[in-house]
mmCIF file of C-alpha atoms and ligand atoms in Angstrom:
data_model
loop_
_atom_site.group_PDB
_atom_site.id
_atom_site.type_symbol
_atom_site.label_atom_id
_atom_site.label_comp_id
_atom_site.label_asym_id
_atom_site.label_seq_id
_atom_site.Cartn_x
_atom_site.Cartn_y
_atom_site.Cartn_z
ATOM 1 C CA MET A 1 7.534 14.403 72.022
ATOM 2 C CA ARG A 2 7.679 11.134 70.153
ATOM 3 C CA LEU A 3 4.264 11.826 68.681
ATOM 4 C CA LEU A 4 5.368 15.242 67.528
ATOM 5 C CA TRP A 5 8.394 13.784 65.771
ATOM 6 C CA ALA A 6 6.242 11.162 64.138
ATOM 7 C CA LEU A 7 3.817 13.841 62.907
ATOM 8 C CA LEU A 8 6.679 15.946 61.610
ATOM 9 C CA ALA A 9 8.040 12.921 59.780
ATOM 10 C CA VAL A 10 4.618 12.283 58.193
ATOM 11 C CA PHE A 11 4.383 15.919 57.085
ATOM 12 C CA ALA A 12 7.879 15.777 55.666
ATOM 13 C CA VAL A 13 6.997 12.682 53.611
ATOM 14 C CA LEU A 14 3.718 14.232 52.388
ATOM 15 C CA PHE A 15 5.461 17.458 51.478
ATOM 16 C CA SER A 16 8.176 15.652 49.530
ATOM 17 C CA LEU A 17 5.528 13.603 47.679
ATOM 18 C CA VAL A 18 3.643 16.737 46.671
ATOM 19 C CA THR A 19 6.824 18.375 45.505
ATOM 20 C CA ALA A 20 7.854 15.298 43.550
ATOM 21 C CA ASN A 21 4.454 15.135 41.850
ATOM 22 C CA GLN A 22 4.553 18.816 40.993
ATOM 23 C CA LEU A 23 7.997 18.416 39.484
ATOM 24 C CA GLN A 24 6.859 15.421 37.478
ATOM 25 C CA SER A 25 3.731 17.225 36.229
ATOM 26 C CA GLY A 26 5.897 20.140 35.209
ATOM 27 C CA ARG A 27 7.904 17.772 33.049
ATOM 28 C CA ALA A 28 4.859 16.584 31.077
ATOM 29 C CA ILE A 29 3.626 20.149 30.623
ATOM 30 C CA ARG A 30 7.054 21.133 29.309
ATOM 31 C CA ASP A 31 6.831 18.273 26.783
ATOM 32 C CA VAL A 32 3.478 19.644 25.590
ATOM 33 C CA GLU A 33 5.039 23.110 25.273
ATOM 34 C CA THR A 34 7.993 21.707 23.345
ATOM 35 C CA LEU A 35 5.709 19.889 20.902
ATOM 36 C CA VAL A 36 3.518 22.975 20.497
ATOM 37 C CA GLY A 37 6.669 25.014 19.910
ATOM 38 C CA PHE A 38 7.469 22.960 16.806
ATOM 39 C CA GLY A 39 4.298 24.348 15.175
ATOM 40 C CA ALA A 40 1.655 22.319 13.336
ATOM 41 C CA ARG A 41 2.890 18.729 13.118
ATOM 42 C CA VAL A 42 1.283 17.709 9.861
ATOM 43 C CA SER A 43 2.227 14.265 8.629
ATOM 44 C CA GLY A 44 4.984 14.557 6.024
ATOM 45 C CA SER A 45 6.158 17.981 7.275
ATOM 46 C CA THR A 46 9.554 18.955 8.670
ATOM 47 C CA ASN A 47 7.888 19.904 11.972
ATOM 48 C CA LEU A 48 6.655 16.362 12.336
ATOM 49 C CA GLU A 49 10.115 14.965 11.684
ATOM 50 C CA VAL A 50 11.571 17.260 14.339
ATOM 51 C CA ALA A 51 8.873 16.164 16.793
ATOM 52 C CA ALA A 52 9.605 12.491 16.026
ATOM 53 C CA LYS A 53 13.292 13.008 16.809
ATOM 54 C CA PHE A 54 12.443 14.835 20.039
ATOM 55 C CA LEU A 55 10.208 11.974 21.190
ATOM 56 C CA GLN A 56 12.779 9.401 20.212
ATOM 57 C CA SER A 57 15.459 11.091 22.289
ATOM 58 C CA GLU A 58 13.135 11.511 25.302
ATOM 59 C CA TYR A 59 12.317 7.790 25.279
ATOM 60 C CA GLN A 60 16.013 6.990 24.922
ATOM 61 C CA LYS A 61 16.681 9.055 28.066
ATOM 62 C CA VAL A 62 14.277 6.739 29.902
ATOM 63 C CA GLY A 63 16.400 3.842 28.669
ATOM 64 C CA LEU A 64 14.010 2.480 26.051
ATOM 65 C CA LYS A 65 14.988 1.107 22.669
ATOM 66 C CA THR A 66 13.414 3.229 19.996
ATOM 67 C CA GLU A 67 12.712 2.996 16.330
ATOM 68 C CA ILE A 68 11.049 5.260 13.809
ATOM 69 C CA GLU A 69 8.723 3.093 11.766
ATOM 70 C CA LEU A 70 8.219 4.488 8.275
ATOM 71 C CA PHE A 71 5.143 3.949 6.129
ATOM 72 C CA SER A 72 3.800 5.681 3.065
ATOM 73 C CA PHE A 73 0.414 6.914 1.958
ATOM 74 C CA GLU A 74 -1.155 9.219 -0.591
ATOM 75 C CA ARG A 75 -2.675 12.600 0.101
ATOM 76 C CA LEU A 76 -4.560 14.902 -2.224
ATOM 77 C CA ARG A 77 -3.054 18.309 -2.757
ATOM 78 C CA ASP A 78 -5.504 20.889 -4.016
ATOM 79 C CA PHE A 79 -4.140 23.457 -6.465
ATOM 80 C CA GLY A 80 -7.246 25.655 -6.443
ATOM 81 C CA SER A 81 -10.439 23.739 -7.129
ATOM 82 C CA SER A 82 -13.414 26.026 -7.690
ATOM 83 C CA VAL A 83 -17.001 26.408 -8.839
ATOM 84 C CA THR A 84 -17.765 29.546 -10.869
ATOM 85 C CA ALA A 85 -21.218 30.966 -11.584
ATOM 86 C CA GLY A 86 -20.952 34.056 -13.806
ATOM 87 C CA SER A 87 -18.621 36.459 -12.053
ATOM 88 C CA GLN A 88 -18.859 34.614 -8.762
ATOM 89 C CA LYS A 89 -16.033 32.187 -8.044
ATOM 90 C CA LEU A 90 -16.437 29.867 -5.065
ATOM 91 C CA ALA A 91 -13.627 27.890 -3.441
ATOM 92 C CA ALA A 92 -14.243 24.159 -3.724
ATOM 93 C CA ASP A 93 -12.696 20.957 -2.403
ATOM 94 C CA THR A 94 -12.240 18.060 -4.780
ATOM 95 C CA LEU A 95 -13.185 14.760 -3.215
ATOM 96 C CA TYR A 96 -10.598 11.988 -3.137
ATOM 97 C CA SER A 97 -10.980 9.680 -6.208
ATOM 98 C CA SER A 98 -12.769 12.364 -8.221
ATOM 99 C CA GLN A 99 -11.730 12.928 -11.824
ATOM 100 C CA ILE A 100 -9.376 15.884 -12.365
ATOM 101 C CA SER A 101 -11.198 18.189 -14.716
ATOM 102 C CA ASP A 102 -12.179 21.682 -15.933
ATOM 103 C CA ILE A 103 -15.697 21.511 -17.295
ATOM 104 C CA GLU A 104 -18.711 23.779 -17.834
ATOM 105 C CA GLY A 105 -22.435 23.201 -18.200
ATOM 106 C CA LEU A 106 -25.939 24.188 -17.167
ATOM 107 C CA ALA A 107 -26.673 23.411 -13.540
ATOM 108 C CA VAL A 108 -29.513 21.235 -12.266
ATOM 109 C CA ARG A 109 -30.523 21.080 -8.648
ATOM 110 C CA VAL A 110 -31.311 17.510 -7.639
ATOM 111 C CA PRO A 111 -34.099 17.068 -5.068
ATOM 112 C CA ASN A 112 -33.653 15.378 -1.702
ATOM 113 C CA PHE A 113 -30.163 13.887 -1.282
ATOM 114 C CA GLY A 114 -29.558 12.795 -4.859
ATOM 115 C CA SER A 115 -30.161 9.058 -4.652
ATOM 116 C CA LYS A 116 -30.962 7.001 -7.778
ATOM 117 C CA GLU A 117 -34.719 7.543 -7.358
ATOM 118 C CA ASP A 118 -34.286 11.307 -7.319
ATOM 119 C CA TYR A 119 -33.197 11.214 -10.992
ATOM 120 C CA GLN A 120 -36.281 9.351 -12.268
ATOM 121 C CA ASN A 121 -38.092 12.435 -13.580
ATOM 122 C CA LEU A 122 -35.038 14.586 -14.082
ATOM 123 C CA SER A 123 -32.829 15.067 -17.110
ATOM 124 C CA VAL A 124 -29.245 15.797 -16.158
ATOM 125 C CA LYS A 125 -27.502 14.635 -19.329
ATOM 126 C CA ALA A 126 -24.477 16.879 -19.955
ATOM 127 C CA ARG A 127 -25.478 18.955 -16.931
ATOM 128 C CA VAL A 128 -23.672 19.914 -13.739
ATOM 129 C CA VAL A 129 -25.556 18.452 -10.798
ATOM 130 C CA LEU A 130 -25.937 20.428 -7.587
ATOM 131 C CA VAL A 131 -26.882 18.335 -4.568
ATOM 132 C CA LYS A 132 -27.054 18.673 -0.808
ATOM 133 C CA ARG A 133 -24.779 16.703 1.501
ATOM 134 C CA GLY A 134 -26.364 14.026 3.703
ATOM 135 C CA GLY A 135 -28.860 11.182 3.580
ATOM 136 C CA ILE A 136 -26.638 8.753 1.650
ATOM 137 C CA PRO A 137 -22.873 8.164 1.291
ATOM 138 C CA PHE A 138 -20.874 10.401 -1.093
ATOM 139 C CA LEU A 139 -20.143 7.345 -3.219
ATOM 140 C CA GLU A 140 -23.837 6.645 -3.812
ATOM 141 C CA LYS A 141 -24.563 10.305 -4.507
ATOM 142 C CA ALA A 142 -21.814 10.581 -7.113
ATOM 143 C CA ARG A 143 -22.658 7.219 -8.716
ATOM 144 C CA ALA A 144 -26.323 8.160 -9.161
ATOM 145 C CA ALA A 145 -25.333 11.437 -10.864
ATOM 146 C CA GLN A 146 -22.767 9.761 -13.100
ATOM 147 C CA ALA A 147 -25.219 7.005 -14.096
ATOM 148 C CA ALA A 148 -27.825 9.643 -15.007
ATOM 149 C CA GLY A 149 -25.363 11.306 -17.395
ATOM 150 C CA ALA A 150 -24.174 14.310 -15.378
ATOM 151 C CA ILE A 151 -20.784 15.784 -16.331
ATOM 152 C CA ALA A 152 -19.915 17.034 -12.818
ATOM 153 C CA VAL A 153 -21.226 16.904 -9.253
ATOM 154 C CA VAL A 154 -21.167 19.806 -6.805
ATOM 155 C CA ILE A 155 -22.003 18.776 -3.234
ATOM 156 C CA VAL A 156 -23.212 21.537 -0.911
ATOM 157 C CA ASN A 157 -22.060 21.050 2.668
ATOM 158 C CA SER A 158 -24.769 20.724 5.330
ATOM 159 C CA VAL A 159 -22.927 23.128 7.652
ATOM 160 C CA PRO A 160 -21.468 26.572 6.797
ATOM 161 C CA GLY A 161 -17.843 25.331 6.570
ATOM 162 C CA ARG A 162 -15.859 23.487 3.896
ATOM 163 C CA LEU A 163 -15.842 19.750 3.378
ATOM 164 C CA SER A 164 -13.111 17.327 2.426
ATOM 165 C CA ALA A 165 -13.944 13.676 1.913
ATOM 166 C CA ASN A 166 -13.082 10.477 0.132
ATOM 167 C CA LEU A 167 -15.482 8.987 -2.398
ATOM 168 C CA LEU A 168 -14.047 5.502 -1.807
ATOM 169 C CA GLY A 169 -14.514 4.615 -5.475
ATOM 170 C CA ASP A 170 -13.154 5.898 -8.786
ATOM 171 C CA PHE A 171 -15.010 8.346 -10.995
ATOM 172 C CA ALA A 172 -14.928 9.498 -14.590
ATOM 173 C CA ILE A 173 -16.469 12.875 -13.694
ATOM 174 C CA PRO A 174 -15.333 15.584 -11.279
ATOM 175 C CA VAL A 175 -16.919 15.572 -7.818
ATOM 176 C CA VAL A 176 -16.319 18.667 -5.706
ATOM 177 C CA ALA A 177 -17.776 20.168 -2.537
ATOM 178 C CA VAL A 178 -18.526 23.763 -1.612
ATOM 179 C CA SER A 179 -19.163 25.189 1.862
ATOM 180 C CA GLY A 180 -22.720 25.458 3.147
ATOM 181 C CA ALA A 181 -22.263 29.232 3.367
ATOM 182 C CA ASP A 182 -21.404 29.490 -0.360
ATOM 183 C CA GLY A 183 -23.539 26.632 -1.605
ATOM 184 C CA THR A 184 -26.902 27.321 -0.007
ATOM 185 C CA PRO A 185 -27.515 30.590 -1.932
ATOM 186 C CA LEU A 186 -26.293 28.819 -5.079
ATOM 187 C CA LEU A 187 -28.890 26.066 -4.593
ATOM 188 C CA GLU A 188 -31.611 28.748 -4.479
ATOM 189 C CA GLN A 189 -30.219 30.536 -7.500
ATOM 190 C CA VAL A 190 -30.118 27.344 -9.559
ATOM 191 C CA ALA A 191 -33.679 26.423 -8.541
ATOM 192 C CA LYS A 192 -34.964 29.779 -9.897
ATOM 193 C CA ASN A 193 -32.812 30.571 -12.940
ATOM 194 C CA ALA A 194 -30.737 28.927 -15.645
ATOM 195 C CA VAL A 195 -27.196 29.042 -14.273
ATOM 196 C CA ARG A 196 -24.048 27.872 -16.019
ATOM 197 C CA LEU A 197 -21.396 26.476 -13.718
ATOM 198 C CA ARG A 198 -17.719 25.988 -14.413
ATOM 199 C CA VAL A 199 -16.259 23.251 -12.213
ATOM 200 C CA ILE A 200 -12.515 23.028 -11.756
ATOM 201 C CA ALA A 201 -11.240 19.966 -9.917
ATOM 202 C CA ASP A 202 -7.498 20.530 -9.698
ATOM 203 C CA VAL A 203 -5.765 18.070 -7.417
ATOM 204 C CA ARG A 204 -2.717 15.828 -7.489
ATOM 205 C CA ARG A 205 -2.017 12.792 -5.403
ATOM 206 C CA THR A 206 1.217 13.220 -3.494
ATOM 207 C CA SER A 207 3.083 10.473 -1.698
ATOM 208 C CA ILE A 208 3.748 11.086 2.004
ATOM 209 C CA THR A 209 6.137 9.245 4.302
ATOM 210 C CA GLY A 210 4.645 8.693 7.759
ATOM 211 C CA ARG A 211 6.675 8.130 10.945
ATOM 212 C CA ASN A 212 5.559 6.222 14.041
ATOM 213 C CA VAL A 213 7.880 6.533 17.036
ATOM 214 C CA VAL A 214 8.037 3.113 18.698
ATOM 215 C CA ALA A 215 9.687 2.803 22.132
ATOM 216 C CA ARG A 216 10.059 -0.735 23.504
ATOM 217 C CA GLY A 217 10.267 -1.500 27.205
ATOM 218 C CA SER A 218 12.303 -4.614 26.424
ATOM 219 C CA ASP A 219 13.062 -7.091 23.634
ATOM 220 C CA ALA A 220 10.220 -9.320 24.827
ATOM 221 C CA ALA A 221 6.854 -9.223 23.050
ATOM 222 C CA PRO A 222 4.693 -6.529 24.711
ATOM 223 C CA LYS A 223 1.724 -7.250 26.961
ATOM 224 C CA LEU A 224 0.456 -3.707 26.605
ATOM 225 C CA ILE A 225 0.648 -0.945 24.060
ATOM 226 C CA LEU A 226 0.247 2.650 25.171
ATOM 227 C CA GLY A 227 -0.471 4.854 22.189
ATOM 228 C CA ALA A 228 -1.131 8.487 21.304
ATOM 229 C CA HIS A 229 -0.938 10.290 17.980
ATOM 230 C CA PHE A 230 1.521 13.170 17.751
ATOM 231 C CA ASP A 231 0.578 14.606 14.349
ATOM 232 C CA SER A 232 -1.802 17.561 14.098
ATOM 233 C CA VAL A 233 -3.989 19.164 11.436
ATOM 234 C CA PRO A 234 -2.607 22.006 9.236
ATOM 235 C CA GLY A 235 -2.603 25.353 11.035
ATOM 236 C CA SER A 236 -3.043 23.930 14.519
ATOM 237 C CA PRO A 237 -0.183 23.399 16.993
ATOM 238 C CA GLY A 238 -2.250 20.537 18.443
ATOM 239 C CA ALA A 239 -1.742 21.081 22.178
ATOM 240 C CA ASN A 240 -4.730 19.109 23.398
ATOM 241 C CA ASP A 241 -5.025 17.236 20.066
ATOM 242 C CA ASN A 242 -2.705 15.555 20.723
ATOM 243 C CA ALA A 243 0.484 16.758 22.394
ATOM 244 C CA SER A 244 -1.502 16.020 25.587
ATOM 245 C CA GLY A 245 -1.771 12.265 24.966
ATOM 246 C CA THR A 246 1.757 12.120 23.536
ATOM 247 C CA ALA A 247 3.201 13.746 26.680
ATOM 248 C CA ALA A 248 0.982 11.604 28.925
ATOM 249 C CA ILE A 249 2.347 8.276 27.647
ATOM 250 C CA LEU A 250 5.919 9.594 27.666
ATOM 251 C CA GLU A 251 5.528 10.628 31.306
ATOM 252 C CA MET A 252 4.024 7.222 32.121
ATOM 253 C CA ALA A 253 7.124 5.600 30.613
ATOM 254 C CA ARG A 254 9.277 7.704 32.949
ATOM 255 C CA ARG A 255 7.279 6.980 36.101
ATOM 256 C CA LEU A 256 6.551 3.269 35.707
ATOM 257 C CA PRO A 257 8.795 0.839 37.542
ATOM 258 C CA ALA A 258 11.235 -0.922 35.198
ATOM 259 C CA SER A 259 9.544 -4.304 35.789
ATOM 260 C CA LEU A 260 6.264 -3.011 34.331
ATOM 261 C CA ARG A 261 7.850 -0.824 31.671
ATOM 262 C CA ALA A 262 9.591 -3.938 30.313
ATOM 263 C CA GLN A 263 6.170 -5.345 29.335
ATOM 264 C CA ILE A 264 5.035 -2.275 27.411
ATOM 265 C CA TRP A 265 5.590 -0.583 24.067
ATOM 266 C CA PHE A 266 4.933 3.148 23.909
ATOM 267 C CA VAL A 267 3.909 4.230 20.423
ATOM 268 C CA SER A 268 3.514 7.793 19.162
ATOM 269 C CA PHE A 269 1.434 7.463 16.030
ATOM 270 C CA ASP A 270 1.684 9.626 12.943
ATOM 271 C CA ALA A 271 -1.073 10.394 10.395
ATOM 272 C CA GLU A 272 -3.992 9.889 12.755
ATOM 273 C CA GLU A 273 -5.495 13.030 11.279
ATOM 274 C CA ASP A 274 -5.224 11.532 7.769
ATOM 275 C CA GLY A 275 -7.447 8.642 8.833
ATOM 276 C CA LEU A 276 -5.727 6.592 11.586
ATOM 277 C CA LEU A 277 -3.028 5.679 9.058
ATOM 278 C CA GLY A 278 -0.088 5.428 11.468
ATOM 279 C CA SER A 279 -1.844 3.032 13.817
ATOM 280 C CA SER A 280 -3.197 0.920 10.986
ATOM 281 C CA ALA A 281 0.294 0.663 9.403
ATOM 282 C CA PHE A 282 1.696 -0.273 12.825
ATOM 283 C CA VAL A 283 -0.919 -2.973 13.376
ATOM 284 C CA GLN A 284 -0.403 -4.355 9.854
ATOM 285 C CA ASN A 285 3.348 -4.682 10.514
ATOM 286 C CA LEU A 286 2.956 -6.528 13.821
ATOM 287 C CA PRO A 287 3.342 -10.318 13.701
ATOM 288 C CA THR A 288 0.095 -12.136 14.490
ATOM 289 C CA ALA A 289 1.686 -13.770 17.546
ATOM 290 C CA THR A 290 2.520 -10.323 18.976
ATOM 291 C CA LEU A 291 -1.026 -9.085 18.335
ATOM 292 C CA ASP A 292 -2.462 -12.202 19.967
ATOM 293 C CA GLY A 293 -0.232 -11.761 23.010
ATOM 294 C CA LEU A 294 -1.487 -8.255 23.750
ATOM 295 C CA LYS A 295 -3.638 -7.830 26.858
ATOM 296 C CA ALA A 296 -4.684 -4.372 25.797
ATOM 297 C CA MET A 297 -4.014 -1.194 23.894
ATOM 298 C CA LEU A 298 -4.593 2.081 25.770
ATOM 299 C CA ASN A 299 -5.112 5.124 23.539
ATOM 300 C CA PHE A 300 -4.852 8.703 24.824
ATOM 301 C CA ASP A 301 -6.189 11.508 22.616
ATOM 302 C CA MET A 302 -7.327 14.988 23.723
ATOM 303 C CA VAL A 303 -6.823 14.366 27.421
ATOM 304 C CA ALA A 304 -5.866 17.694 29.039
ATOM 305 C CA VAL A 305 -8.603 20.236 28.238
ATOM 306 C CA ASN A 306 -12.364 20.202 28.762
ATOM 307 C CA ASN A 307 -14.641 17.752 30.599
ATOM 308 C CA LYS A 308 -13.768 15.039 33.037
ATOM 309 C CA ILE A 309 -12.149 12.095 31.356
ATOM 310 C CA SER A 310 -14.287 9.421 29.715
ATOM 311 C CA VAL A 311 -13.462 6.020 28.325
ATOM 312 C CA GLY A 312 -14.799 3.993 25.430
ATOM 313 C CA GLY A 313 -13.873 0.681 23.841
ATOM 314 C CA SER A 314 -13.719 -2.939 24.972
ATOM 315 C CA SER A 315 -16.143 -3.488 27.844
ATOM 316 C CA SER A 316 -13.633 -5.615 29.799
ATOM 317 C CA LEU A 317 -11.332 -2.578 29.915
ATOM 318 C CA THR A 318 -13.944 0.096 30.617
ATOM 319 C CA LYS A 319 -15.171 -2.115 33.475
ATOM 320 C CA LEU A 320 -11.650 -2.423 34.861
ATOM 321 C CA ILE A 321 -11.197 1.363 34.698
ATOM 322 C CA ARG A 322 -14.548 1.899 36.408
ATOM 323 C CA GLY A 323 -13.107 -0.232 39.209
ATOM 324 C CA ILE A 324 -10.408 2.430 39.614
ATOM 325 C CA GLN A 325 -12.663 5.455 39.130
ATOM 326 C CA PRO A 326 -16.294 4.444 39.735
ATOM 327 C CA ASN A 327 -17.916 7.618 38.400
ATOM 328 C CA ILE A 328 -15.923 7.826 35.163
ATOM 329 C CA GLY A 329 -17.821 8.802 32.007
ATOM 330 C CA GLU A 330 -18.269 6.208 29.294
ATOM 331 C CA PHE A 331 -19.033 6.560 25.594
ATOM 332 C CA GLN A 332 -19.920 3.917 23.020
ATOM 333 C CA ASP A 333 -18.702 3.023 19.547
ATOM 334 C CA PHE A 334 -16.509 6.018 18.819
ATOM 335 C CA ALA A 335 -13.961 4.932 16.223
ATOM 336 C CA GLY A 336 -12.416 8.381 15.762
ATOM 337 C CA SER A 337 -8.930 7.594 17.077
ATOM 338 C CA ASP A 338 -6.129 5.018 16.977
ATOM 339 C CA HIS A 339 -7.672 2.448 19.337
ATOM 340 C CA ALA A 340 -9.989 1.599 16.412
ATOM 341 C CA SER A 341 -7.053 0.123 14.441
ATOM 342 C CA PHE A 342 -6.450 -2.330 17.304
ATOM 343 C CA LEU A 343 -10.112 -3.170 17.846
ATOM 344 C CA ALA A 344 -10.261 -4.016 14.125
ATOM 345 C CA GLU A 345 -7.648 -6.708 14.815
ATOM 346 C CA SER A 346 -9.556 -7.982 17.867
ATOM 347 C CA VAL A 347 -7.050 -6.528 20.349
ATOM 348 C CA PRO A 348 -8.881 -5.275 23.467
ATOM 349 C CA ALA A 349 -8.509 -1.499 23.370
ATOM 350 C CA VAL A 350 -9.734 1.533 25.245
ATOM 351 C CA PHE A 351 -9.799 5.229 24.420
ATOM 352 C CA PHE A 352 -9.223 7.907 27.091
ATOM 353 C CA TRP A 353 -10.814 11.166 25.940
ATOM 354 C CA ARG A 354 -12.227 14.428 27.286
ATOM 355 C CA GLY A 355 -14.505 15.119 24.304
ATOM 356 C CA PHE A 356 -14.535 17.809 21.645
ATOM 357 C CA GLU A 357 -13.743 21.320 22.867
ATOM 358 C CA PRO A 358 -13.934 24.805 21.322
ATOM 359 C CA ASN A 359 -10.289 24.902 20.142
ATOM 360 C CA TYR A 360 -10.510 21.530 18.384
ATOM 361 C CA HIS A 361 -8.447 21.599 15.141
ATOM 362 C CA LEU A 362 -7.935 25.373 15.389
ATOM 363 C CA PRO A 363 -4.806 27.547 15.687
ATOM 364 C CA SER A 364 -6.013 28.303 19.242
ATOM 365 C CA ASP A 365 -5.358 24.709 20.393
ATOM 366 C CA SER A 366 -2.144 25.912 21.997
ATOM 367 C CA LYS A 367 -2.447 25.236 25.746
ATOM 368 C CA VAL A 368 -3.443 22.450 28.074
ATOM 369 C CA ASP A 369 -4.491 22.276 31.723
ATOM 370 C CA ALA A 370 -1.707 20.938 33.974
ATOM 371 C CA VAL A 371 -4.134 19.504 36.529
ATOM 372 C CA LEU A 372 -6.137 17.618 33.904
ATOM 373 C CA LEU A 373 -2.954 16.297 32.287
ATOM 374 C CA GLU A 374 -1.744 15.024 35.669
ATOM 375 C CA GLU A 375 -5.134 13.377 36.318
ATOM 376 C CA THR A 376 -4.878 11.549 33.005
ATOM 377 C CA ILE A 377 -1.352 10.365 33.723
ATOM 378 C CA SER A 378 -2.371 9.071 37.173
ATOM 379 C CA LEU A 379 -5.385 7.220 35.775
ATOM 380 C CA GLY A 380 -3.245 5.763 32.990
ATOM 381 C CA LEU A 381 -0.649 4.546 35.502
ATOM 382 C CA GLU A 382 -3.279 2.964 37.717
ATOM 383 C CA THR A 383 -4.824 1.246 34.704
ATOM 384 C CA VAL A 384 -1.441 -0.158 33.649
ATOM 385 C CA GLN A 385 -0.745 -1.399 37.183
ATOM 386 C CA LYS A 386 -4.121 -3.104 37.399
ATOM 387 C CA LEU A 387 -3.738 -4.704 33.955
ATOM 388 C CA LEU A 388 -0.267 -6.025 34.675
ATOM 389 C CA GLY A 389 -1.391 -7.277 38.071
ATOM 390 C CA GLN A 390 0.654 -5.114 40.438
HETATM 391 ZN ZN1 ZN B 1 -6.624 13.576 17.877
#
């Protein structure tokens, strides 16, 4: 009889644990749904502001002190850049730092990838240069064309889709890009016939206010930062990228014991999709002493759809996580998310990621997998506990 009671008691405990976990997982999934429900959370948009307020109030419910950290940056707004050949008008994307212009001239196709050497036996004075993407940086490509006397540069993307990029240097001539699908036939046409091209680079720089949601476990300097970006690209509700990571760190804040939570800041970064701008603004604003006192930054991005979870970043951290999950995947040198802003300041950082998936940056990124989200949360919690020595 005693044994039976003991067994019943064990079952009762197990059952209540399962139920508690299911309830908790449901909470994180509901957070993802709420964020998705706001629509695309593009930095600078009303949807993003609404999402920031939602996150702020959720962290306040956990008892954390919160703050919305503002920062500003510039974004290019395109008012209809194009490349026109005769009656054929192609949509174009003006590269950041290009000259704004409306100009026309005979087109010349530049061989190879348009480096300085490729202009040696080619006259492009007062011509529009047509060149393939790849081989060398955009900056070098545009500089070689400008130095050779070209009046405009049209870069043809190496894949069928469009291309938006930053030249990382100022130019006196327009530099635009067309999709591979539009540009490849144009390259052939220009190689065979004399083609006049009209290039319209019509962009304005607009100032955007970014918003990081910072939730502090206590007034003490943090030992750990848990981060995830909550902005998304235009047109995508960003369920996996990255309501998943945003909900994961929020749920970790709820489940961690107060003693550990007090050593952590939970940061939802804005403007990751504009080039890790939220995390770099955050890092720039942190006092050096706070940066130096950090044991680690854990970044969660795209963590609830697709493959098993992988980690990349500081080897001390990936090793520690392998101690928790021996067969975990590992990737090297991927700077495509907010951990990179911390690594740049020599803070040990690690990126939890499930890799690119078919809905990446598309309107169809609208759902996540509850089991995978829960797995990520559990691994994150175990990592925190190991790092803080409990
Ligand atoms: Zn992302």
